[in-house]
């Protein structure tokens, strides 16, 4: 695994990060970014479950999960800025989140991934996430938006 840049720090989101987070989300998911209003509400609702990677004052990655509910948590989003990819940041963000979720009592972690997103699927499999044997669910997130459920038992 490549070494992280020493200047990168993973931390919980802070209120003043909202516009940087919106910019990052736009960069990571240009076709389908979250509206700022949704990011704001995620920050309010899931504060301790929104981790960001900061490098020299700017945000270069984030991961968002739900707090455990009956032992289950969902990963809503994981993204790394294009210029910061393949440096171990996605893995680092996911590791930190899983460590926190485990400590909070999460036993099962679930997520939806676009089935052709090989980078993400490979990353999740390397953590032990198992794809739904039934395969991708058609139009799960709307017309043409097929998604594969992946599950990890902690
Ligand atoms: C998926 C994503 C978060 C990975 O972040 P990253 O910081 O580049 O990932 P890392 O450097 O930590 O790599 C972790 C593992 O992911 C996999 N991976 C990442 N990029 C890959 C690529 N281009 N090709 C193949 N595997 C890749 C590898 O298994 C890699 O492990 P390795 O370096 O030991 O081979 C990043 O590519 C991204 O933000 N993509 C756009 C948003 C997205 O698709 N998010 C997931 C939505 S469900």
Coordinates of C-alpha atoms and ligand atoms in Angstrom, one line a residue:
X1 CA 0.0 0.0 0.0
X2 CA 1.5 3.4 -0.9
X3 CA 2.4 5.7 2.0
X4 CA 0.1 8.6 2.6
X5 CA 1.5 12.1 2.1
X6 CA 2.7 13.2 5.5
X7 CA 0.8 16.4 5.1
X8 CA -2.6 14.5 4.9
X9 CA -4.7 14.5 8.1
X10 CA -8.0 12.6 8.5
X11 CA -10.5 14.3 10.9
X12 CA -14.1 14.8 11.6
X13 CA -15.8 17.5 9.5
X14 CA -16.1 21.0 11.0
X15 CA -18.9 23.5 10.3
X16 CA -16.6 25.7 8.3
X17 CA -15.9 22.9 5.9
X18 CA -19.3 23.0 4.2
X19 CA -18.3 24.9 1.0
X20 CA -15.0 23.0 0.6
X21 CA -16.9 19.7 1.0
X22 CA -19.4 20.8 -1.6
X23 CA -16.6 21.6 -4.0
X24 CA -14.9 18.3 -3.3
X25 CA -18.1 16.4 -3.8
X26 CA -18.6 18.1 -7.1
X27 CA -15.1 17.2 -8.2
X28 CA -15.5 13.5 -7.1
X29 CA -19.1 13.0 -8.4
X30 CA -19.4 15.6 -11.3
X31 CA -22.5 13.9 -12.7
X32 CA -24.4 13.6 -9.5
X33 CA -23.1 15.8 -6.6
X34 CA -25.1 16.2 -3.5
X35 CA -27.0 19.5 -3.2
X36 CA -25.4 21.8 -0.6
X37 CA -28.6 21.6 1.4
X38 CA -28.2 17.8 1.6
X39 CA -24.6 18.0 2.6
X40 CA -25.5 20.5 5.3
X41 CA -28.1 18.2 6.7
X42 CA -25.7 15.3 6.6
X43 CA -23.3 17.4 8.7
X44 CA -26.0 18.2 11.2
X45 CA -27.2 14.6 11.4
X46 CA -24.1 12.5 11.1
X47 CA -21.4 14.9 12.3
X48 CA -19.1 12.3 13.9
X49 CA -19.6 10.0 10.9
X50 CA -18.4 12.4 8.2
X51 CA -14.6 12.2 8.0
X52 CA -12.5 14.4 5.7
X53 CA -8.9 14.2 4.6
X54 CA -7.2 17.5 4.7
X55 CA -4.0 18.4 2.9
X56 CA -2.4 21.8 3.3
X57 CA -5.7 23.4 4.3
X58 CA -7.7 21.9 1.5
X59 CA -10.0 18.9 1.5
X60 CA -9.0 16.0 -0.7
X61 CA -11.3 13.1 0.4
X62 CA -14.3 12.2 2.5
X63 CA -16.3 9.3 3.8
X64 CA -19.8 9.4 5.1
X65 CA -21.5 6.7 7.2
X66 CA -24.6 6.3 9.2
X67 CA -24.4 5.7 13.0
X68 CA -25.2 2.1 14.0
X69 CA -28.9 1.3 14.0
X70 CA -29.7 -2.2 15.3
X71 CA -26.0 -3.1 14.6
X72 CA -26.1 -1.9 11.0
X73 CA -24.4 1.1 9.4
X74 CA -24.4 2.3 5.8
X75 CA -21.6 3.9 3.9
X76 CA -23.3 6.7 2.0
X77 CA -20.3 8.0 0.2
X78 CA -16.5 7.6 -0.3
X79 CA -14.6 9.9 -2.5
X80 CA -11.1 11.1 -3.2
X81 CA -10.2 14.1 -5.3
X82 CA -8.9 13.0 -8.7
X83 CA -5.4 14.5 -8.1
X84 CA -5.1 12.6 -4.8
X85 CA -6.1 9.1 -6.0
X86 CA -4.0 6.0 -5.9
X87 CA -2.1 7.2 -2.8
X88 CA -3.9 5.1 -0.2
X89 CA -6.4 7.8 0.8
X90 CA -9.6 5.9 0.0
X91 CA -8.3 3.0 1.9
X92 CA -7.3 5.2 4.9
X93 CA -10.7 6.9 5.0
X94 CA -12.5 3.6 4.9
X95 CA -10.2 2.0 7.5
X96 CA -10.8 4.9 10.0
X97 CA -14.5 4.8 9.5
X98 CA -14.7 1.0 10.0
X99 CA -12.6 1.3 13.1
X100 CA -15.0 3.9 14.5
X101 CA -18.1 2.0 13.5
X102 CA -16.8 -1.2 15.1
X103 CA -16.1 0.6 18.3
X104 CA -19.6 2.0 18.3
X105 CA -21.2 -1.4 18.0
X106 CA -21.8 -1.7 14.3
X107 CA -21.7 -5.4 13.3
X108 CA -22.8 -5.1 9.6
X109 CA -21.8 -2.4 7.2
X110 CA -23.7 -2.0 3.9
X111 CA -23.2 0.1 0.8
X112 CA -24.5 0.5 -2.8
X113 CA -22.0 0.7 -5.6
X114 CA -22.3 1.2 -9.3
X115 CA -21.5 -2.3 -10.6
X116 CA -19.1 -1.1 -13.3
X117 CA -17.1 1.0 -10.7
X118 CA -14.2 -1.5 -10.6
X119 CA -12.0 0.7 -8.6
X120 CA -14.5 1.0 -5.8
X121 CA -15.6 -2.6 -5.9
X122 CA -12.0 -3.8 -5.7
X123 CA -11.4 -1.5 -2.8
X124 CA -14.4 -2.7 -0.9
X125 CA -13.6 -6.4 -1.6
X126 CA -10.2 -5.8 -0.2
X127 CA -11.9 -4.9 3.1
X128 CA -14.0 -8.1 3.0
X129 CA -17.2 -6.6 1.6
X130 CA -19.1 -9.3 -0.2
X131 CA -21.2 -8.6 -3.2
X132 CA -24.9 -9.6 -3.2
X133 CA -25.0 -13.0 -4.8
X134 CA -28.2 -12.0 -6.5
X135 CA -26.2 -9.4 -8.5
X136 CA -26.9 -5.8 -9.2
X137 CA -30.4 -4.4 -8.7
X138 CA -31.7 -2.8 -11.8
X139 CA -32.8 0.9 -11.7
X140 CA -32.2 0.9 -7.9
X141 CA -31.3 4.6 -7.8
X142 CA -33.6 5.5 -10.7
X143 CA -33.8 4.7 -14.5
X144 CA -30.5 3.2 -15.6
X145 CA -29.0 3.6 -12.2
X146 CA -28.2 0.0 -11.3
X147 CA -26.5 -0.7 -8.0
X148 CA -24.8 -3.6 -6.3
X149 CA -25.3 -4.2 -2.6
X150 CA -22.1 -5.0 -0.7
X151 CA -22.0 -6.2 2.9
X152 CA -19.2 -6.5 5.4
X153 CA -19.5 -8.3 8.7
X154 CA -17.3 -6.6 11.3
Ligands
LIG1 C1 -12.8 4.7 -5.4 C2 -11.9 5.8 -4.8 C3 -12.5 6.3 -3.5 C4 -10.5 5.1 -4.4 O1 -9.7 6.1 -3.7 P1 -8.1 6.0 -3.8 O2 -7.6 7.0 -2.8 O3 -7.7 6.2 -5.2 O4 -7.9 4.5 -3.4 P2 -6.5 4.0 -2.7 O5 -5.3 4.6 -3.3 O6 -6.7 3.9 -1.2 O7 -6.6 2.5 -3.3 C5 -7.2 1.5 -2.5 C6 -7.5 0.3 -3.4 O8 -8.6 0.6 -4.3 C7 -8.4 -0.1 -5.5 N1 -8.2 0.9 -6.6 C8 -8.1 2.3 -6.4 N2 -7.9 2.8 -7.6 C9 -7.9 1.9 -8.6 C10 -7.7 1.8 -10.0 N3 -7.5 3.0 -10.7 N4 -7.7 0.6 -10.6 C11 -7.8 -0.5 -9.8 N5 -8.0 -0.6 -8.5 C12 -8.0 0.6 -7.9 C13 -7.2 -0.9 -5.3 O9 -7.6 -2.2 -4.8 C14 -6.4 -0.2 -4.3 O10 -5.5 -0.9 -3.6 P3 -4.0 -1.0 -4.0 O11 -3.5 0.4 -4.1 O12 -3.4 -1.8 -2.9 O13 -4.0 -1.8 -5.3 C15 -11.6 6.9 -5.8 O14 -11.1 6.3 -7.0 C16 -12.8 7.8 -6.1 O15 -13.0 8.8 -5.3 N6 -13.5 7.5 -7.2 C17 -14.7 8.3 -7.5 C18 -15.8 8.2 -6.5 C19 -16.3 6.8 -6.3 O16 -16.4 6.1 -7.3 N7 -16.5 6.5 -5.0 C20 -17.1 5.2 -4.7 C21 -18.6 5.3 -4.8 S1 -19.4 3.9 -4.2

